[in-house]
PDB file of C-alpha atoms in Angstrom:
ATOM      1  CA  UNK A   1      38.031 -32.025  12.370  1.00  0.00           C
ATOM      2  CA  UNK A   2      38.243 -36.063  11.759  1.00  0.00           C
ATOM      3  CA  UNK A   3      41.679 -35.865  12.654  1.00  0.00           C
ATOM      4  CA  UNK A   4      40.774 -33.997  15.612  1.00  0.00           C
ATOM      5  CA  UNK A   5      37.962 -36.352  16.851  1.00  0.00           C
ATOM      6  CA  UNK A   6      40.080 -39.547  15.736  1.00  0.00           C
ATOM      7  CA  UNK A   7      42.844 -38.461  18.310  1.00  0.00           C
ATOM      8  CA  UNK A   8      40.754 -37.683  20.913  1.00  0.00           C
ATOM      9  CA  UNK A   9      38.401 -40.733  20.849  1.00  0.00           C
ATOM     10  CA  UNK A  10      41.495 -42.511  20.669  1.00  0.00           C
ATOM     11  CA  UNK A  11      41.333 -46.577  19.021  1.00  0.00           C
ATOM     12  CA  UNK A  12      37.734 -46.260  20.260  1.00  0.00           C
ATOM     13  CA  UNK A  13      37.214 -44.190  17.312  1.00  0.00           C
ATOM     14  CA  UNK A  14      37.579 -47.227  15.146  1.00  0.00           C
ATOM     15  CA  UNK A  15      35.571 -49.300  17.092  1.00  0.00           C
ATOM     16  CA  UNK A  16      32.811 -47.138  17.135  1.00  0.00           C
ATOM     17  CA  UNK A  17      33.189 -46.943  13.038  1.00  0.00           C
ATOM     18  CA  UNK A  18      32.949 -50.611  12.406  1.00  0.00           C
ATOM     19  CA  UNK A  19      30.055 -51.128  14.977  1.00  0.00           C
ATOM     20  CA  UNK A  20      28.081 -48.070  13.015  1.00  0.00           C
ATOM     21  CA  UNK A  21      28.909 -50.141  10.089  1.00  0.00           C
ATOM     22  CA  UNK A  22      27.631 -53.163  11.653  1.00  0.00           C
ATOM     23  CA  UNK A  23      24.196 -51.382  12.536  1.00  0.00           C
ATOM     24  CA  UNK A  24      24.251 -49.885   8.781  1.00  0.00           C
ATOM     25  CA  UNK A  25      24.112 -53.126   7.572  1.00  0.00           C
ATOM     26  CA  UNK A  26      20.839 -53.791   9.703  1.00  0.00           C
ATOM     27  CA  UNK A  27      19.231 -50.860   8.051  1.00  0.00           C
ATOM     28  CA  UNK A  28      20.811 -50.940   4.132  1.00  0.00           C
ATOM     29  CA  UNK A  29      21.241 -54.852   3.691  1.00  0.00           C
ATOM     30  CA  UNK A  30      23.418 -55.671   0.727  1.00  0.00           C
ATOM     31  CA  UNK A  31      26.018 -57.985   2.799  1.00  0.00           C
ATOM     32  CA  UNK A  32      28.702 -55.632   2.185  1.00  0.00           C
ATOM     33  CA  UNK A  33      28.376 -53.303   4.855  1.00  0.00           C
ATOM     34  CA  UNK A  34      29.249 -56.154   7.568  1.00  0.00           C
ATOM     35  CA  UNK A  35      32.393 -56.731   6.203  1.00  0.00           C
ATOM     36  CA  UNK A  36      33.719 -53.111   6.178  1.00  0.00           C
ATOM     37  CA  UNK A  37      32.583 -53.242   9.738  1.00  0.00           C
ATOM     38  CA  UNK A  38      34.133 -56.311  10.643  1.00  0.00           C
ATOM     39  CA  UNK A  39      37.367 -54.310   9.199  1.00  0.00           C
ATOM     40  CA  UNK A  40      36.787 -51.965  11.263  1.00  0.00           C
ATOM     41  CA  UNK A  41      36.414 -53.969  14.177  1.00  0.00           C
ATOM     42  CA  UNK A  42      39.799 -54.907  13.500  1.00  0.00           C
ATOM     43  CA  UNK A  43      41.437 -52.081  12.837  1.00  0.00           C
ATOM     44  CA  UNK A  44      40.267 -51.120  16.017  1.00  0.00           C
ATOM     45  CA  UNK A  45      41.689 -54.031  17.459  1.00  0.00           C
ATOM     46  CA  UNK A  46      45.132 -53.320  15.932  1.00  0.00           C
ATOM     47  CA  UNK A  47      44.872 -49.352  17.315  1.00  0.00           C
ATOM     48  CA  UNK A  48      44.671 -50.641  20.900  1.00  0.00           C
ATOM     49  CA  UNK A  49      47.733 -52.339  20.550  1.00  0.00           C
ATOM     50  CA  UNK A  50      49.633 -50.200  18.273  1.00  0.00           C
ATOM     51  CA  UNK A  51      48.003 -46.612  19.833  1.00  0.00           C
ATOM     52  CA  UNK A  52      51.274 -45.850  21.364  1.00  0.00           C
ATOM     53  CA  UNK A  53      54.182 -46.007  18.953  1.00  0.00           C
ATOM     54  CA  UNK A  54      55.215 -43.870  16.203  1.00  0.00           C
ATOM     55  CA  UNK A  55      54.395 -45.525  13.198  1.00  0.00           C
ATOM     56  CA  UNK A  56      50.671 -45.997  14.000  1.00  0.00           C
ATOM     57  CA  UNK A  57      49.932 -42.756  12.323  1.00  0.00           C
ATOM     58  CA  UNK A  58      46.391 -42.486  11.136  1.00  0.00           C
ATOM     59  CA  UNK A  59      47.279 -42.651   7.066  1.00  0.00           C
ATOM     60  CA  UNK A  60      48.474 -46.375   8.528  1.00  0.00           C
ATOM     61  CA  UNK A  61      45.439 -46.855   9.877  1.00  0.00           C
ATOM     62  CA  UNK A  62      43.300 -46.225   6.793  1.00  0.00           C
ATOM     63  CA  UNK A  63      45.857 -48.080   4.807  1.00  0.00           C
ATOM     64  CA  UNK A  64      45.036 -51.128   7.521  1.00  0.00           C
ATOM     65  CA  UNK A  65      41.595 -50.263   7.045  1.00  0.00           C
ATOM     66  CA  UNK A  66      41.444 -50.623   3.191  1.00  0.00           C
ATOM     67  CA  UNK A  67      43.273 -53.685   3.214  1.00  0.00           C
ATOM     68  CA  UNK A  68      41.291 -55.371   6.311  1.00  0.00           C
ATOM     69  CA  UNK A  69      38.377 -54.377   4.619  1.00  0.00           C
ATOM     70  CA  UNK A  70      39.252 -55.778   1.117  1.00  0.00           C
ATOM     71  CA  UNK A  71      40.348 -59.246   2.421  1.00  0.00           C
ATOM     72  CA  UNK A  72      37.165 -59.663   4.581  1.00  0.00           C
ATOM     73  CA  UNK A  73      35.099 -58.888   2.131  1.00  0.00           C
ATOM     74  CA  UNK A  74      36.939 -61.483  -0.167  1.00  0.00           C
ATOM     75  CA  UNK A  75      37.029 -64.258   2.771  1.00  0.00           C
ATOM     76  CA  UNK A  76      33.039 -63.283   3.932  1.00  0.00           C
ATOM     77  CA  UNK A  77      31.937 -63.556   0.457  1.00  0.00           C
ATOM     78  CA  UNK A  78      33.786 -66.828  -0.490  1.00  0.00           C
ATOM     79  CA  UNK A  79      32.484 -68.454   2.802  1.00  0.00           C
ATOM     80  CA  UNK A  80      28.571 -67.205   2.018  1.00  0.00           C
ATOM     81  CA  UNK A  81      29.419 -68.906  -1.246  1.00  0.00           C
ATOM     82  CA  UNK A  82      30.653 -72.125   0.065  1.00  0.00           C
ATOM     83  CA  UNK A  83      28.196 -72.612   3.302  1.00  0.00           C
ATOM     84  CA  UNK A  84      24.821 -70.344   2.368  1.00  0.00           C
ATOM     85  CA  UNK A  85      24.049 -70.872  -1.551  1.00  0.00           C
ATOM     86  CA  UNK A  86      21.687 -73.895  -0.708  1.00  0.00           C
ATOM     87  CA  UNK A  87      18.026 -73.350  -0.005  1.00  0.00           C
ATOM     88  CA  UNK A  88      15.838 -75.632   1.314  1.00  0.00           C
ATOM     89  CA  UNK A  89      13.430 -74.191  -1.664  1.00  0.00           C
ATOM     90  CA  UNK A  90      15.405 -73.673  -4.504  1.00  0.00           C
ATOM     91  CA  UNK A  91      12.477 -72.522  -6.218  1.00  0.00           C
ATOM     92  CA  UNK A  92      10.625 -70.209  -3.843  1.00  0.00           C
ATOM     93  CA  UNK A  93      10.236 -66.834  -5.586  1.00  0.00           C
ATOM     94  CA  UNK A  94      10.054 -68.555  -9.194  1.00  0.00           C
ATOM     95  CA  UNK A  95       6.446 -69.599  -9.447  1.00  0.00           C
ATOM     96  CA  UNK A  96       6.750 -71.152 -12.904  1.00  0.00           C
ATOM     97  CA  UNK A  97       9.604 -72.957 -11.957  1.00  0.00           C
ATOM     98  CA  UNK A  98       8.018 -74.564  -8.963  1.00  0.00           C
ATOM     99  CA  UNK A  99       5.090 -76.023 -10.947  1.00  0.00           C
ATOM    100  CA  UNK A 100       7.105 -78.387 -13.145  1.00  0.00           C
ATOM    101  CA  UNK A 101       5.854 -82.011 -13.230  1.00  0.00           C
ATOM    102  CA  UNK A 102       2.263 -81.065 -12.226  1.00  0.00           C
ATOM    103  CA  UNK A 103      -0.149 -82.056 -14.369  1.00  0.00           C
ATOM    104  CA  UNK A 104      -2.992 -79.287 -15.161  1.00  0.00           C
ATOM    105  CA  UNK A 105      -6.165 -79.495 -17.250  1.00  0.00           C
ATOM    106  CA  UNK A 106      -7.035 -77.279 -20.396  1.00  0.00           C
ATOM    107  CA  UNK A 107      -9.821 -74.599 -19.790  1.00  0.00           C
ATOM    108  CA  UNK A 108      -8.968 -73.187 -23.072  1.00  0.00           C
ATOM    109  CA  UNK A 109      -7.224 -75.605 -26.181  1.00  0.00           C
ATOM    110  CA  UNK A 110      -4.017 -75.253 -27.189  1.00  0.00           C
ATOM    111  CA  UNK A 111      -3.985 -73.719 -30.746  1.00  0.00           C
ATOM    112  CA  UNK A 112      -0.778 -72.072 -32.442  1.00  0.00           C
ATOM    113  CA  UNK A 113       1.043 -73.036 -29.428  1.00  0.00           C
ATOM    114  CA  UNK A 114      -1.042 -71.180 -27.355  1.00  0.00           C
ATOM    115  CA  UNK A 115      -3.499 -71.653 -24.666  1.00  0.00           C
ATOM    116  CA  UNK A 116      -4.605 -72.038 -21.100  1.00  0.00           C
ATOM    117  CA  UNK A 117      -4.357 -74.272 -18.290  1.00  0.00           C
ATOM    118  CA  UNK A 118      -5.827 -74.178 -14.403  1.00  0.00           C
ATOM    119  CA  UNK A 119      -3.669 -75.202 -11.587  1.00  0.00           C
ATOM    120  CA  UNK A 120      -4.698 -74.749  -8.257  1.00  0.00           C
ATOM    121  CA  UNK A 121      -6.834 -71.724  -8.507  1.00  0.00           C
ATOM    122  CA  UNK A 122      -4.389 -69.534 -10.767  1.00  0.00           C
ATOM    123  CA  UNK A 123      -5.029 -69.930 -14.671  1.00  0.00           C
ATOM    124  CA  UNK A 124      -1.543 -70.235 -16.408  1.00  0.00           C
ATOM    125  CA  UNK A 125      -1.162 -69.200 -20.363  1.00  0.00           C
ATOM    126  CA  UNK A 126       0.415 -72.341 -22.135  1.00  0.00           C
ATOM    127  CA  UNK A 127       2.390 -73.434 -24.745  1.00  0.00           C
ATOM    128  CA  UNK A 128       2.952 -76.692 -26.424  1.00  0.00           C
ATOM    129  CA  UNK A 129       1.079 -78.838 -29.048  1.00  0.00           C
ATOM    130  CA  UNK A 130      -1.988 -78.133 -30.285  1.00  0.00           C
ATOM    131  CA  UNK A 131      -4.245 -79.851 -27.440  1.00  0.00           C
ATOM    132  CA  UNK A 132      -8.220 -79.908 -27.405  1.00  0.00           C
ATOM    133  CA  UNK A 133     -10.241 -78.021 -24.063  1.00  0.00           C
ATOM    134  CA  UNK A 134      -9.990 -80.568 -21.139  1.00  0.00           C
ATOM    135  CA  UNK A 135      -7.169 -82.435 -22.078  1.00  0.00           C
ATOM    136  CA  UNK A 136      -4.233 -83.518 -19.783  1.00  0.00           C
ATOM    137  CA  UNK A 137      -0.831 -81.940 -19.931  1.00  0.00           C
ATOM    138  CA  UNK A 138       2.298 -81.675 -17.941  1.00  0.00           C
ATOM    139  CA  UNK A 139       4.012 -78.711 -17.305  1.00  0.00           C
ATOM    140  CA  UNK A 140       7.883 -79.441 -18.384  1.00  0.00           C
ATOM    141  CA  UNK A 141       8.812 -75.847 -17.987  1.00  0.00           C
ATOM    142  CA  UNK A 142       8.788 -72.100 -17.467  1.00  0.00           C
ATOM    143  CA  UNK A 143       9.517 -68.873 -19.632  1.00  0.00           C
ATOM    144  CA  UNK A 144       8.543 -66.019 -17.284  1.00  0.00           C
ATOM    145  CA  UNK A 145       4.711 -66.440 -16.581  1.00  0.00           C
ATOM    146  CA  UNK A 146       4.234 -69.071 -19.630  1.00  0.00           C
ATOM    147  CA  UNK A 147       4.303 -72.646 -18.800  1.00  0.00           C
ATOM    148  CA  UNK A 148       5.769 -75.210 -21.648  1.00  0.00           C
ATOM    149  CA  UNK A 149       3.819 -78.403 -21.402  1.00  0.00           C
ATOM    150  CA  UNK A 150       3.323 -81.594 -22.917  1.00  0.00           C
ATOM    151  CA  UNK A 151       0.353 -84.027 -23.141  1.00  0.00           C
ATOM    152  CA  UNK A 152       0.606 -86.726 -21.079  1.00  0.00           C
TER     153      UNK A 152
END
């Protein structure tokens, strides 16, 4: 029935294939997805030129396929790498993260390590040396939704 379909659509066939893998991509993100379809994009590019001879069989085309689809997904994944991995706010989804070098006051003292601190309106469990109610610290860093601080 594939086979069937695949013949009659002709190299369209393929095109079709790596645009629905282009719109799959829209709906499952993952980055993945895009470079199948670019693959397939390809292939179909290679079918309209190779439709007519006798080795262009379609257990060549899959085997085109699989390797098209292998090497972009090497080459798109290198070049995210290289050109994408910097953010403009390398700390946007890690709240603790983003508060280092603010200072905060106690509400609550510091005692066994423990306490509490205000910044901005969210109150932030502590830890650091013992520290009386009120005093200043510095937050010098984060372990999930503790802060580590120091006096200043």
């Amino acid at each position: 029935m594939i086979l069937t379909l695949i013949k009659d659509a002709g190299p369209w066939a393929w095109w079709i294939f790596g645009i629905a893998l282009l719109i799959a991509e829209l709906v499952l993100p993952g980055n993945v997805l895009i470079w199948v379809g670019v693959a397939g994009l390809l292939t179909g590019l290679l079918s309209n030129i190779f439709w007519d001879t006798s080795w262009w069989v379609w257990e060549v085309q899959w085997l085109v396929f699989a390797v098209l689809s292998v090497a972009s997904l090497f080459i798109g994944r290198t070049w995210l790498r290289r050109s994408g991995g910097h953010s403009e706010e390398p700390t946007l989804n890690m709240r603790g993260a983003s508060l280092i070098g603010r200072t905060a006051d106690l509400i609550d003292p510091i005692h066994n390590g423990r306490g509490r601190a205000k910044i901005g309106d969210t109150v932030w469990i502590v830890a650091g040396p013992d520290l009386p109610a009120g005093a200043k610290v510095k937050v010098i860093g984060s372990d999930g939704s503790d802060l580590k601080v120091e006096a200043i």
